[in-house]
PDB file of N, CA, C and O in Angstrom:
ATOM      1  N   ASP Q   1       0.924  -1.234  -0.066  1.00  0.00           N
ATOM      2  CA  ASP Q   1      -0.219  -0.051  -0.150  1.00  0.00           C
ATOM      3  C   ASP Q   1       1.105   1.451  -0.151  1.00  0.00           C
ATOM      4  O   ASP Q   1       0.371   2.275  -0.346  1.00  0.00           O
ATOM      5  N   THR Q   2       2.099   1.088  -0.431  1.00  0.00           N
ATOM      6  CA  THR Q   2       2.829   2.287  -0.308  1.00  0.00           C
ATOM      7  C   THR Q   2       3.245   2.752  -1.394  1.00  0.00           C
ATOM      8  O   THR Q   2       3.983   3.793  -1.691  1.00  0.00           O
ATOM      9  N   LEU Q   3       2.891   1.948  -2.293  1.00  0.00           N
ATOM     10  CA  LEU Q   3       3.224   2.351  -4.018  1.00  0.00           C
ATOM     11  C   LEU Q   3       2.556   3.486  -4.239  1.00  0.00           C
ATOM     12  O   LEU Q   3       1.519   3.472  -4.125  1.00  0.00           O
ATOM     13  N   SER Q   4       2.720   4.260  -5.530  1.00  0.00           N
ATOM     14  CA  SER Q   4       2.493   5.626  -5.953  1.00  0.00           C
ATOM     15  C   SER Q   4       1.289   5.185  -7.069  1.00  0.00           C
ATOM     16  O   SER Q   4       1.824   3.814  -7.597  1.00  0.00           O
ATOM     17  N   ASP Q   5       0.754   5.435  -7.703  1.00  0.00           N
ATOM     18  CA  ASP Q   5      -0.077   5.018  -8.642  1.00  0.00           C
ATOM     19  C   ASP Q   5       1.138   5.160 -10.189  1.00  0.00           C
ATOM     20  O   ASP Q   5       1.031   3.641 -10.685  1.00  0.00           O
ATOM     21  N   ASP Q   6       1.815   5.303 -10.498  1.00  0.00           N
ATOM     22  CA  ASP Q   6       2.616   5.675 -11.406  1.00  0.00           C
ATOM     23  C   ASP Q   6       4.105   4.474 -10.955  1.00  0.00           C
ATOM     24  O   ASP Q   6       4.513   3.826 -11.669  1.00  0.00           O
ATOM     25  N   GLU Q   7       4.542   4.355  -9.576  1.00  0.00           N
ATOM     26  CA  GLU Q   7       5.110   3.476  -9.413  1.00  0.00           C
ATOM     27  C   GLU Q   7       4.429   1.756  -9.406  1.00  0.00           C
ATOM     28  O   GLU Q   7       5.136   0.621 -10.271  1.00  0.00           O
ATOM     29  N   ILE Q   8       3.067   1.895  -9.325  1.00  0.00           N
ATOM     30  CA  ILE Q   8       2.657   0.353 -10.157  1.00  0.00           C
ATOM     31  C   ILE Q   8       2.524   0.456 -11.180  1.00  0.00           C
ATOM     32  O   ILE Q   8       2.453  -0.705 -11.310  1.00  0.00           O
ATOM     33  N   VAL Q   9       2.080   1.316 -12.401  1.00  0.00           N
ATOM     34  CA  VAL Q   9       1.879   0.937 -13.497  1.00  0.00           C
ATOM     35  C   VAL Q   9       3.419   0.985 -14.082  1.00  0.00           C
ATOM     36  O   VAL Q   9       3.550   0.048 -14.740  1.00  0.00           O
ATOM     37  N   SER Q  10       4.643   1.745 -13.611  1.00  0.00           N
ATOM     38  CA  SER Q  10       5.620   1.025 -13.819  1.00  0.00           C
ATOM     39  C   SER Q  10       5.938  -1.012 -13.412  1.00  0.00           C
ATOM     40  O   SER Q  10       6.506  -1.443 -13.855  1.00  0.00           O
ATOM     41  N   LEU Q  11       5.919  -1.008 -12.007  1.00  0.00           N
ATOM     42  CA  LEU Q  11       5.771  -2.344 -11.752  1.00  0.00           C
ATOM     43  C   LEU Q  11       5.479  -3.521 -12.854  1.00  0.00           C
ATOM     44  O   LEU Q  11       5.687  -4.584 -13.076  1.00  0.00           O
ATOM     45  N   TYR Q  12       4.191  -2.783 -13.077  1.00  0.00           N
ATOM     46  CA  TYR Q  12       3.247  -3.543 -13.650  1.00  0.00           C
ATOM     47  C   TYR Q  12       3.727  -4.063 -15.440  1.00  0.00           C
ATOM     48  O   TYR Q  12       3.868  -5.129 -15.393  1.00  0.00           O
ATOM     49  N   TYR Q  13       5.020  -2.999 -15.577  1.00  0.00           N
ATOM     50  CA  TYR Q  13       5.296  -2.907 -17.256  1.00  0.00           C
ATOM     51  C   TYR Q  13       6.461  -3.623 -17.180  1.00  0.00           C
ATOM     52  O   TYR Q  13       6.754  -4.429 -18.032  1.00  0.00           O
ATOM     53  N   ALA Q  14       6.842  -3.685 -15.924  1.00  0.00           N
ATOM     54  CA  ALA Q  14       8.571  -4.293 -15.736  1.00  0.00           C
ATOM     55  C   ALA Q  14       7.821  -5.683 -15.671  1.00  0.00           C
ATOM     56  O   ALA Q  14       8.868  -6.403 -16.151  1.00  0.00           O
ATOM     57  N   ILE Q  15       7.267  -6.125 -14.749  1.00  0.00           N
ATOM     58  CA  ILE Q  15       6.580  -7.529 -15.118  1.00  0.00           C
ATOM     59  C   ILE Q  15       7.011  -8.205 -15.896  1.00  0.00           C
ATOM     60  O   ILE Q  15       6.736  -9.395 -16.093  1.00  0.00           O
ATOM     61  N   ARG Q  16       5.688  -7.568 -16.534  1.00  0.00           N
ATOM     62  CA  ARG Q  16       5.239  -7.445 -18.163  1.00  0.00           C
ATOM     63  C   ARG Q  16       6.165  -8.406 -19.048  1.00  0.00           C
ATOM     64  O   ARG Q  16       6.505  -9.245 -19.886  1.00  0.00           O
ATOM     65  N   GLY Q  17       7.218  -7.169 -19.119  1.00  0.00           N
ATOM     66  CA  GLY Q  17       8.148  -7.183 -19.764  1.00  0.00           C
ATOM     67  C   GLY Q  17       8.934  -8.466 -19.614  1.00  0.00           C
ATOM     68  O   GLY Q  17       9.859  -9.470 -20.558  1.00  0.00           O
ATOM     69  N   ALA Q  18       9.491  -8.504 -18.515  1.00  0.00           N
ATOM     70  CA  ALA Q  18      10.635  -9.923 -17.962  1.00  0.00           C
ATOM     71  C   ALA Q  18       9.705 -11.016 -18.304  1.00  0.00           C
ATOM     72  O   ALA Q  18      10.390 -12.081 -18.421  1.00  0.00           O
ATOM     73  N   LEU Q  19       8.602 -11.235 -18.204  1.00  0.00           N
ATOM     74  CA  LEU Q  19       7.960 -12.168 -18.391  1.00  0.00           C
ATOM     75  C   LEU Q  19       7.602 -12.734 -20.127  1.00  0.00           C
ATOM     76  O   LEU Q  19       7.896 -13.897 -20.451  1.00  0.00           O
ATOM     77  N   GLN Q  20       7.621 -11.897 -20.828  1.00  0.00           N
ATOM     78  CA  GLN Q  20       7.671 -11.866 -22.398  1.00  0.00           C
ATOM     79  C   GLN Q  20       9.137 -12.156 -22.676  1.00  0.00           C
ATOM     80  O   GLN Q  20       9.553 -13.024 -23.323  1.00  0.00           O
ATOM     81  N   GLU Q  21       9.737 -11.454 -22.049  1.00  0.00           N
ATOM     82  CA  GLU Q  21      11.146 -11.891 -22.067  1.00  0.00           C
ATOM     83  C   GLU Q  21      11.719 -13.235 -22.200  1.00  0.00           C
ATOM     84  O   GLU Q  21      12.338 -14.394 -23.214  1.00  0.00           O
ATOM     85  N   SER Q  22      11.436 -14.016 -21.051  1.00  0.00           N
ATOM     86  CA  SER Q  22      11.521 -15.112 -20.770  1.00  0.00           C
ATOM     87  C   SER Q  22      10.611 -16.291 -21.920  1.00  0.00           C
ATOM     88  O   SER Q  22      11.157 -17.548 -21.574  1.00  0.00           O
ATOM     89  N   ILE Q  23       9.166 -15.808 -22.391  1.00  0.00           N
ATOM     90  CA  ILE Q  23       8.748 -16.556 -22.779  1.00  0.00           C
ATOM     91  C   ILE Q  23       8.953 -16.517 -24.742  1.00  0.00           C
ATOM     92  O   ILE Q  23       9.448 -17.815 -24.903  1.00  0.00           O
ATOM     93  N   ASP Q  24       9.705 -15.077 -24.746  1.00  0.00           N
ATOM     94  CA  ASP Q  24      10.642 -15.527 -26.283  1.00  0.00           C
ATOM     95  C   ASP Q  24      11.790 -16.129 -26.102  1.00  0.00           C
ATOM     96  O   ASP Q  24      12.179 -17.003 -27.113  1.00  0.00           O
ATOM     97  N   HIS Q  25      12.114 -16.788 -25.067  1.00  0.00           N
ATOM     98  CA  HIS Q  25      13.884 -17.363 -25.177  1.00  0.00           C
ATOM     99  C   HIS Q  25      13.012 -18.725 -25.044  1.00  0.00           C
ATOM    100  O   HIS Q  25      13.987 -19.695 -24.329  1.00  0.00           O
ATOM    101  N   GLY Q  26      11.999 -19.082 -24.506  1.00  0.00           N
ATOM    102  CA  GLY Q  26      11.415 -20.635 -24.214  1.00  0.00           C
ATOM    103  C   GLY Q  26      11.274 -20.788 -22.913  1.00  0.00           C
ATOM    104  O   GLY Q  26      11.121 -22.101 -22.964  1.00  0.00           O
ATOM    105  N   GLY Q  27      11.003 -19.799 -22.271  1.00  0.00           N
ATOM    106  CA  GLY Q  27      11.490 -20.472 -20.869  1.00  0.00           C
ATOM    107  C   GLY Q  27      12.309 -20.975 -20.161  1.00  0.00           C
ATOM    108  O   GLY Q  27      13.541 -20.767 -20.591  1.00  0.00           O
ATOM    109  N   ALA Q  28      12.254 -21.418 -18.746  1.00  0.00           N
ATOM    110  CA  ALA Q  28      13.807 -21.504 -17.965  1.00  0.00           C
ATOM    111  C   ALA Q  28      14.185 -22.866 -18.816  1.00  0.00           C
ATOM    112  O   ALA Q  28      13.967 -23.596 -19.211  1.00  0.00           O
ATOM    113  N   ALA Q  29      16.084 -22.684 -18.114  1.00  0.00           N
ATOM    114  CA  ALA Q  29      16.689 -23.775 -19.065  1.00  0.00           C
ATOM    115  C   ALA Q  29      16.215 -24.971 -17.960  1.00  0.00           C
ATOM    116  O   ALA Q  29      16.346 -25.994 -18.573  1.00  0.00           O
ATOM    117  N   TYR Q  30      16.098 -24.887 -16.960  1.00  0.00           N
ATOM    118  CA  TYR Q  30      15.908 -26.108 -16.405  1.00  0.00           C
ATOM    119  C   TYR Q  30      14.592 -27.118 -16.081  1.00  0.00           C
ATOM    120  O   TYR Q  30      14.275 -27.355 -15.857  1.00  0.00           O
ATOM    121  N   GLU Q  31      13.513 -26.399 -17.372  1.00  0.00           N
ATOM    122  CA  GLU Q  31      12.448 -26.723 -17.598  1.00  0.00           C
ATOM    123  C   GLU Q  31      12.086 -27.103 -18.873  1.00  0.00           C
ATOM    124  O   GLU Q  31      12.791 -26.808 -19.805  1.00  0.00           O
ATOM    125  N   LEU Q  32      11.395 -28.182 -19.056  1.00  0.00           N
ATOM    126  CA  LEU Q  32      10.642 -28.892 -20.207  1.00  0.00           C
ATOM    127  C   LEU Q  32       9.474 -27.966 -21.156  1.00  0.00           C
ATOM    128  O   LEU Q  32       8.797 -27.710 -20.096  1.00  0.00           O
ATOM    129  N   ASN Q  33       9.652 -28.038 -22.309  1.00  0.00           N
ATOM    130  CA  ASN Q  33       8.307 -26.939 -22.760  1.00  0.00           C
ATOM    131  C   ASN Q  33       7.604 -28.341 -23.125  1.00  0.00           C
ATOM    132  O   ASN Q  33       7.498 -29.259 -22.804  1.00  0.00           O
ATOM    133  N   LEU Q  34       6.312 -27.717 -24.018  1.00  0.00           N
ATOM    134  CA  LEU Q  34       5.472 -29.249 -24.273  1.00  0.00           C
ATOM    135  C   LEU Q  34       6.417 -30.152 -25.079  1.00  0.00           C
ATOM    136  O   LEU Q  34       5.274 -31.330 -25.361  1.00  0.00           O
ATOM    137  N   TYR Q  35       7.235 -29.654 -26.158  1.00  0.00           N
ATOM    138  CA  TYR Q  35       8.084 -30.491 -26.935  1.00  0.00           C
ATOM    139  C   TYR Q  35       9.033 -31.284 -26.222  1.00  0.00           C
ATOM    140  O   TYR Q  35       9.742 -31.687 -27.164  1.00  0.00           O
ATOM    141  N   GLY Q  36       8.957 -31.129 -24.804  1.00  0.00           N
ATOM    142  CA  GLY Q  36      10.699 -31.971 -24.018  1.00  0.00           C
ATOM    143  C   GLY Q  36      11.897 -31.395 -24.390  1.00  0.00           C
ATOM    144  O   GLY Q  36      12.544 -31.916 -24.076  1.00  0.00           O
ATOM    145  N   GLU Q  37      11.954 -30.040 -24.461  1.00  0.00           N
ATOM    146  CA  GLU Q  37      12.796 -29.039 -25.110  1.00  0.00           C
ATOM    147  C   GLU Q  37      12.774 -28.059 -23.940  1.00  0.00           C
ATOM    148  O   GLU Q  37      12.168 -27.959 -23.525  1.00  0.00           O
ATOM    149  N   HIS Q  38      14.238 -27.950 -23.582  1.00  0.00           N
ATOM    150  CA  HIS Q  38      14.801 -26.946 -22.640  1.00  0.00           C
ATOM    151  C   HIS Q  38      14.802 -25.682 -23.217  1.00  0.00           C
ATOM    152  O   HIS Q  38      14.751 -25.042 -24.373  1.00  0.00           O
ATOM    153  N   GLY Q  39      14.193 -24.395 -22.174  1.00  0.00           N
ATOM    154  CA  GLY Q  39      14.251 -23.548 -22.444  1.00  0.00           C
ATOM    155  C   GLY Q  39      15.554 -22.610 -22.699  1.00  0.00           C
ATOM    156  O   GLY Q  39      16.859 -23.155 -22.226  1.00  0.00           O
ATOM    157  N   GLY Q  40      15.738 -21.549 -22.935  1.00  0.00           N
ATOM    158  CA  GLY Q  40      17.056 -20.787 -23.511  1.00  0.00           C
ATOM    159  C   GLY Q  40      16.926 -19.541 -22.195  1.00  0.00           C
ATOM    160  O   GLY Q  40      18.211 -18.980 -22.183  1.00  0.00           O
ATOM    161  N   TRP Q  41      16.116 -19.415 -21.484  1.00  0.00           N
ATOM    162  CA  TRP Q  41      16.517 -18.520 -20.391  1.00  0.00           C
ATOM    163  C   TRP Q  41      16.934 -19.264 -19.292  1.00  0.00           C
ATOM    164  O   TRP Q  41      16.684 -19.955 -18.340  1.00  0.00           O
ATOM    165  N   ASP Q  42      18.441 -18.810 -19.164  1.00  0.00           N
ATOM    166  CA  ASP Q  42      19.156 -19.289 -17.868  1.00  0.00           C
ATOM    167  C   ASP Q  42      19.584 -18.103 -17.034  1.00  0.00           C
ATOM    168  O   ASP Q  42      19.802 -16.965 -17.365  1.00  0.00           O
ATOM    169  N   THR Q  43      20.483 -18.499 -16.010  1.00  0.00           N
ATOM    170  CA  THR Q  43      21.190 -17.728 -15.367  1.00  0.00           C
ATOM    171  C   THR Q  43      21.806 -16.319 -15.760  1.00  0.00           C
ATOM    172  O   THR Q  43      22.027 -15.743 -14.911  1.00  0.00           O
ATOM    173  N   SER Q  44      22.601 -16.454 -16.764  1.00  0.00           N
ATOM    174  CA  SER Q  44      22.892 -15.305 -17.319  1.00  0.00           C
ATOM    175  C   SER Q  44      21.889 -13.947 -17.431  1.00  0.00           C
ATOM    176  O   SER Q  44      22.179 -12.857 -17.999  1.00  0.00           O
ATOM    177  N   PHE Q  45      20.676 -14.468 -17.693  1.00  0.00           N
ATOM    178  CA  PHE Q  45      19.573 -13.292 -17.492  1.00  0.00           C
ATOM    179  C   PHE Q  45      19.066 -13.049 -15.916  1.00  0.00           C
ATOM    180  O   PHE Q  45      18.515 -11.709 -16.429  1.00  0.00           O
ATOM    181  N   LEU Q  46      19.558 -13.343 -15.135  1.00  0.00           N
ATOM    182  CA  LEU Q  46      19.182 -12.881 -14.057  1.00  0.00           C
ATOM    183  C   LEU Q  46      20.192 -11.911 -13.482  1.00  0.00           C
ATOM    184  O   LEU Q  46      21.706 -12.001 -13.251  1.00  0.00           O
ATOM    185  N   LEU Q  47      19.834 -10.338 -12.576  1.00  0.00           N
ATOM    186  CA  LEU Q  47      20.419  -9.503 -12.336  1.00  0.00           C
ATOM    187  C   LEU Q  47      21.773 -10.034 -10.758  1.00  0.00           C
ATOM    188  O   LEU Q  47      22.430  -9.682 -10.545  1.00  0.00           O
ATOM    189  N   VAL Q  48      20.565 -10.612 -10.471  1.00  0.00           N
ATOM    190  CA  VAL Q  48      20.971 -10.581  -9.076  1.00  0.00           C
ATOM    191  C   VAL Q  48      20.927 -11.896  -8.343  1.00  0.00           C
ATOM    192  O   VAL Q  48      21.855 -12.707  -7.439  1.00  0.00           O
ATOM    193  N   ALA Q  49      19.995 -12.655  -8.603  1.00  0.00           N
ATOM    194  CA  ALA Q  49      19.881 -14.379  -8.372  1.00  0.00           C
ATOM    195  C   ALA Q  49      21.085 -14.778  -8.625  1.00  0.00           C
ATOM    196  O   ALA Q  49      21.605 -14.950  -9.770  1.00  0.00           O
ATOM    197  N   TYR Q  50      21.637 -15.922  -7.765  1.00  0.00           N
ATOM    198  CA  TYR Q  50      22.786 -16.850  -7.611  1.00  0.00           C
ATOM    199  C   TYR Q  50      24.454 -15.757  -7.774  1.00  0.00           C
ATOM    200  O   TYR Q  50      24.962 -16.405  -8.545  1.00  0.00           O
ATOM    201  N   GLN Q  51      23.570 -14.513  -8.028  1.00  0.00           N
ATOM    202  CA  GLN Q  51      25.454 -13.807  -7.660  1.00  0.00           C
ATOM    203  C   GLN Q  51      25.695 -13.526  -6.769  1.00  0.00           C
ATOM    204  O   GLN Q  51      26.193 -12.477  -6.539  1.00  0.00           O
ATOM    205  N   GLU Q  52      25.489 -14.364  -5.285  1.00  0.00           N
ATOM    206  CA  GLU Q  52      26.213 -13.694  -4.133  1.00  0.00           C
ATOM    207  C   GLU Q  52      27.472 -13.884  -4.246  1.00  0.00           C
ATOM    208  O   GLU Q  52      28.610 -14.367  -4.462  1.00  0.00           O
ATOM    209  N   GLY Q  53      27.741 -12.602  -3.480  1.00  0.00           N
ATOM    210  CA  GLY Q  53      29.008 -11.944  -3.394  1.00  0.00           C
ATOM    211  C   GLY Q  53      29.354 -11.375  -4.539  1.00  0.00           C
ATOM    212  O   GLY Q  53      30.897 -10.358  -4.326  1.00  0.00           O
ATOM    213  N   LYS Q  54      28.879 -10.967  -5.546  1.00  0.00           N
ATOM    214  CA  LYS Q  54      29.075  -9.966  -6.595  1.00  0.00           C
ATOM    215  C   LYS Q  54      28.139  -8.707  -6.122  1.00  0.00           C
ATOM    216  O   LYS Q  54      27.643  -8.697  -5.771  1.00  0.00           O
ATOM    217  N   PRO Q  55      28.884  -7.719  -6.839  1.00  0.00           N
ATOM    218  CA  PRO Q  55      28.188  -6.320  -6.882  1.00  0.00           C
ATOM    219  C   PRO Q  55      27.003  -6.776  -7.058  1.00  0.00           C
ATOM    220  O   PRO Q  55      27.138  -7.166  -8.865  1.00  0.00           O
ATOM    221  N   CYS Q  56      26.123  -5.366  -6.804  1.00  0.00           N
ATOM    222  CA  CYS Q  56      24.933  -5.215  -7.798  1.00  0.00           C
ATOM    223  C   CYS Q  56      24.991  -4.725  -9.103  1.00  0.00           C
ATOM    224  O   CYS Q  56      25.432  -3.486  -8.797  1.00  0.00           O
ATOM    225  N   PRO Q  57      24.292  -4.886  -9.774  1.00  0.00           N
ATOM    226  CA  PRO Q  57      24.488  -4.394 -10.992  1.00  0.00           C
ATOM    227  C   PRO Q  57      23.948  -2.791 -10.960  1.00  0.00           C
ATOM    228  O   PRO Q  57      24.395  -1.914 -11.800  1.00  0.00           O
ATOM    229  N   SER Q  58      23.160  -2.772 -10.136  1.00  0.00           N
ATOM    230  CA  SER Q  58      22.377  -1.121  -9.601  1.00  0.00           C
ATOM    231  C   SER Q  58      23.525  -0.259  -8.829  1.00  0.00           C
ATOM    232  O   SER Q  58      23.387   0.611  -9.767  1.00  0.00           O
ATOM    233  N   CYS Q  59      23.708  -0.765  -7.911  1.00  0.00           N
ATOM    234  CA  CYS Q  59      24.477   0.353  -7.413  1.00  0.00           C
ATOM    235  C   CYS Q  59      25.851  -0.537  -6.569  1.00  0.00           C
ATOM    236  O   CYS Q  59      26.542   0.830  -5.543  1.00  0.00           O
ATOM    237  N   GLY Q  60      25.968  -1.497  -7.048  1.00  0.00           N
ATOM    238  CA  GLY Q  60      27.798  -2.275  -6.010  1.00  0.00           C
ATOM    239  C   GLY Q  60      27.860  -2.552  -5.007  1.00  0.00           C
ATOM    240  O   GLY Q  60      28.932  -3.171  -4.846  1.00  0.00           O
ATOM    241  N   ALA Q  61      26.907  -2.662  -4.101  1.00  0.00           N
ATOM    242  CA  ALA Q  61      26.608  -3.361  -2.972  1.00  0.00           C
ATOM    243  C   ALA Q  61      26.778  -4.720  -3.064  1.00  0.00           C
ATOM    244  O   ALA Q  61      26.713  -5.138  -4.464  1.00  0.00           O
ATOM    245  N   THR Q  62      27.406  -5.314  -2.388  1.00  0.00           N
ATOM    246  CA  THR Q  62      27.257  -7.280  -2.580  1.00  0.00           C
ATOM    247  C   THR Q  62      26.302  -7.564  -2.050  1.00  0.00           C
ATOM    248  O   THR Q  62      25.668  -7.600  -1.358  1.00  0.00           O
ATOM    249  N   VAL Q  63      25.749  -8.412  -3.176  1.00  0.00           N
ATOM    250  CA  VAL Q  63      24.739  -9.241  -3.225  1.00  0.00           C
ATOM    251  C   VAL Q  63      24.910 -10.545  -2.081  1.00  0.00           C
ATOM    252  O   VAL Q  63      26.092 -11.170  -2.373  1.00  0.00           O
ATOM    253  N   GLU Q  64      23.951 -10.560  -1.581  1.00  0.00           N
ATOM    254  CA  GLU Q  64      23.778 -11.648  -0.249  1.00  0.00           C
ATOM    255  C   GLU Q  64      22.394 -12.682  -0.487  1.00  0.00           C
ATOM    256  O   GLU Q  64      21.671 -12.525  -1.176  1.00  0.00           O
ATOM    257  N   LYS Q  65      23.040 -13.876   0.006  1.00  0.00           N
ATOM    258  CA  LYS Q  65      22.189 -15.006   0.060  1.00  0.00           C
ATOM    259  C   LYS Q  65      21.133 -14.888   1.586  1.00  0.00           C
ATOM    260  O   LYS Q  65      22.079 -14.986   2.416  1.00  0.00           O
ATOM    261  N   ILE Q  66      20.367 -15.150   1.425  1.00  0.00           N
ATOM    262  CA  ILE Q  66      19.652 -15.318   2.796  1.00  0.00           C
ATOM    263  C   ILE Q  66      18.401 -16.263   2.810  1.00  0.00           C
ATOM    264  O   ILE Q  66      18.139 -16.679   1.296  1.00  0.00           O
ATOM    265  N   LYS Q  67      18.073 -16.902   3.761  1.00  0.00           N
ATOM    266  CA  LYS Q  67      17.130 -17.850   3.791  1.00  0.00           C
ATOM    267  C   LYS Q  67      16.051 -17.751   4.195  1.00  0.00           C
ATOM    268  O   LYS Q  67      15.336 -16.328   4.410  1.00  0.00           O
ATOM    269  N   THR Q  68      14.849 -18.025   3.026  1.00  0.00           N
ATOM    270  CA  THR Q  68      13.407 -17.829   3.073  1.00  0.00           C
ATOM    271  C   THR Q  68      12.325 -18.637   3.228  1.00  0.00           C
ATOM    272  O   THR Q  68      12.401 -19.473   2.443  1.00  0.00           O
ATOM    273  N   GLY Q  69      12.556 -19.089   4.127  1.00  0.00           N
ATOM    274  CA  GLY Q  69      11.622 -20.089   4.924  1.00  0.00           C
ATOM    275  C   GLY Q  69      12.442 -21.588   4.497  1.00  0.00           C
ATOM    276  O   GLY Q  69      13.740 -21.258   4.839  1.00  0.00           O
ATOM    277  N   SER Q  70      12.202 -22.395   3.817  1.00  0.00           N
ATOM    278  CA  SER Q  70      13.231 -23.352   3.273  1.00  0.00           C
ATOM    279  C   SER Q  70      13.853 -23.500   2.175  1.00  0.00           C
ATOM    280  O   SER Q  70      14.477 -24.225   1.785  1.00  0.00           O
ATOM    281  N   ASN Q  71      13.675 -22.305   1.896  1.00  0.00           N
ATOM    282  CA  ASN Q  71      14.494 -21.663   0.303  1.00  0.00           C
ATOM    283  C   ASN Q  71      15.541 -20.744   0.944  1.00  0.00           C
ATOM    284  O   ASN Q  71      15.439 -20.526   1.592  1.00  0.00           O
ATOM    285  N   SER Q  72      15.916 -20.542  -0.474  1.00  0.00           N
ATOM    286  CA  SER Q  72      16.831 -19.287  -0.034  1.00  0.00           C
ATOM    287  C   SER Q  72      16.868 -18.101  -1.253  1.00  0.00           C
ATOM    288  O   SER Q  72      16.077 -18.694  -2.221  1.00  0.00           O
ATOM    289  N   THR Q  73      17.301 -16.996  -1.076  1.00  0.00           N
ATOM    290  CA  THR Q  73      16.924 -16.232  -2.226  1.00  0.00           C
ATOM    291  C   THR Q  73      18.260 -15.098  -1.971  1.00  0.00           C
ATOM    292  O   THR Q  73      19.405 -15.047  -1.166  1.00  0.00           O
ATOM    293  N   HIS Q  74      18.563 -14.461  -2.971  1.00  0.00           N
ATOM    294  CA  HIS Q  74      19.465 -13.590  -3.490  1.00  0.00           C
ATOM    295  C   HIS Q  74      18.863 -12.105  -3.637  1.00  0.00           C
ATOM    296  O   HIS Q  74      18.213 -11.804  -3.721  1.00  0.00           O
ATOM    297  N   ILE Q  75      19.580 -11.182  -2.278  1.00  0.00           N
ATOM    298  CA  ILE Q  75      19.184  -9.778  -2.836  1.00  0.00           C
ATOM    299  C   ILE Q  75      20.280  -8.878  -2.366  1.00  0.00           C
ATOM    300  O   ILE Q  75      21.267  -8.980  -2.280  1.00  0.00           O
ATOM    301  N   CYS Q  76      20.437  -7.552  -3.136  1.00  0.00           N
ATOM    302  CA  CYS Q  76      20.587  -6.606  -2.796  1.00  0.00           C
ATOM    303  C   CYS Q  76      20.538  -5.884  -1.342  1.00  0.00           C
ATOM    304  O   CYS Q  76      19.561  -5.666  -1.450  1.00  0.00           O
ATOM    305  N   PRO Q  77      21.227  -5.643  -0.558  1.00  0.00           N
ATOM    306  CA  PRO Q  77      20.683  -5.165   0.467  1.00  0.00           C
ATOM    307  C   PRO Q  77      20.349  -3.716   0.692  1.00  0.00           C
ATOM    308  O   PRO Q  77      19.533  -2.903   1.598  1.00  0.00           O
ATOM    309  N   VAL Q  78      21.258  -3.132  -0.487  1.00  0.00           N
ATOM    310  CA  VAL Q  78      20.754  -1.470  -0.785  1.00  0.00           C
ATOM    311  C   VAL Q  78      19.441  -1.324  -1.385  1.00  0.00           C
ATOM    312  O   VAL Q  78      18.468  -0.641  -0.958  1.00  0.00           O
ATOM    313  N   CYS Q  79      19.258  -1.980  -2.342  1.00  0.00           N
ATOM    314  CA  CYS Q  79      18.360  -1.931  -3.671  1.00  0.00           C
ATOM    315  C   CYS Q  79      17.056  -2.656  -3.174  1.00  0.00           C
ATOM    316  O   CYS Q  79      15.911  -2.449  -3.078  1.00  0.00           O
ATOM    317  N   GLN Q  80      16.939  -3.629  -2.133  1.00  0.00           N
ATOM    318  CA  GLN Q  80      16.406  -4.471  -1.805  1.00  0.00           C
ATOM    319  C   GLN Q  80      16.490  -4.632   0.185  1.00  0.00           C
ATOM    320  O   GLN Q  80      16.402  -5.874   0.183  1.00  0.00           O
ATOM    321  N   PRO Q  81      16.182  -3.745   0.707  1.00  0.00           N
ATOM    322  CA  PRO Q  81      16.570  -4.018   1.958  1.00  0.00           C
ATOM    323  C   PRO Q  81      15.297  -4.400   2.652  1.00  0.00           C
ATOM    324  O   PRO Q  81      14.192  -4.444   2.466  1.00  0.00           O
ATOM    325  N   LEU Q  82      15.482  -5.123   3.695  1.00  0.00           N
ATOM    326  CA  LEU Q  82      14.857  -5.838   4.838  1.00  0.00           C
ATOM    327  C   LEU Q  82      14.287  -4.927   5.950  1.00  0.00           C
ATOM    328  O   LEU Q  82      14.648  -4.361   6.584  1.00  0.00           O
ATOM    329  N   ASN Q  83      13.135  -4.869   5.761  1.00  0.00           N
ATOM    330  CA  ASN Q  83      12.424  -4.060   6.571  1.00  0.00           C
ATOM    331  C   ASN Q  83      11.553  -4.865   7.827  1.00  0.00           C
ATOM    332  O   ASN Q  83      10.834  -5.664   7.880  1.00  0.00           O
TER     333      ASN Q  83
END
């Protein structure tokens, strides 16, 4: 509830763009499509995920791996602060 209308619109288009790019590359490389083929969307397309210890491409801070329930995720502590 803290996003402005402009931020909501921007987020909407960013999500659509990322999803379309994945579709254009045939989905995730570790998944099989309906034809039994692997997609072309691999970790080279990810800016922060799986980049633990490397600099954030936006601000240069070190990417961290955090535990999220039974999984883990990668975040930039500056661009994606935990509140």
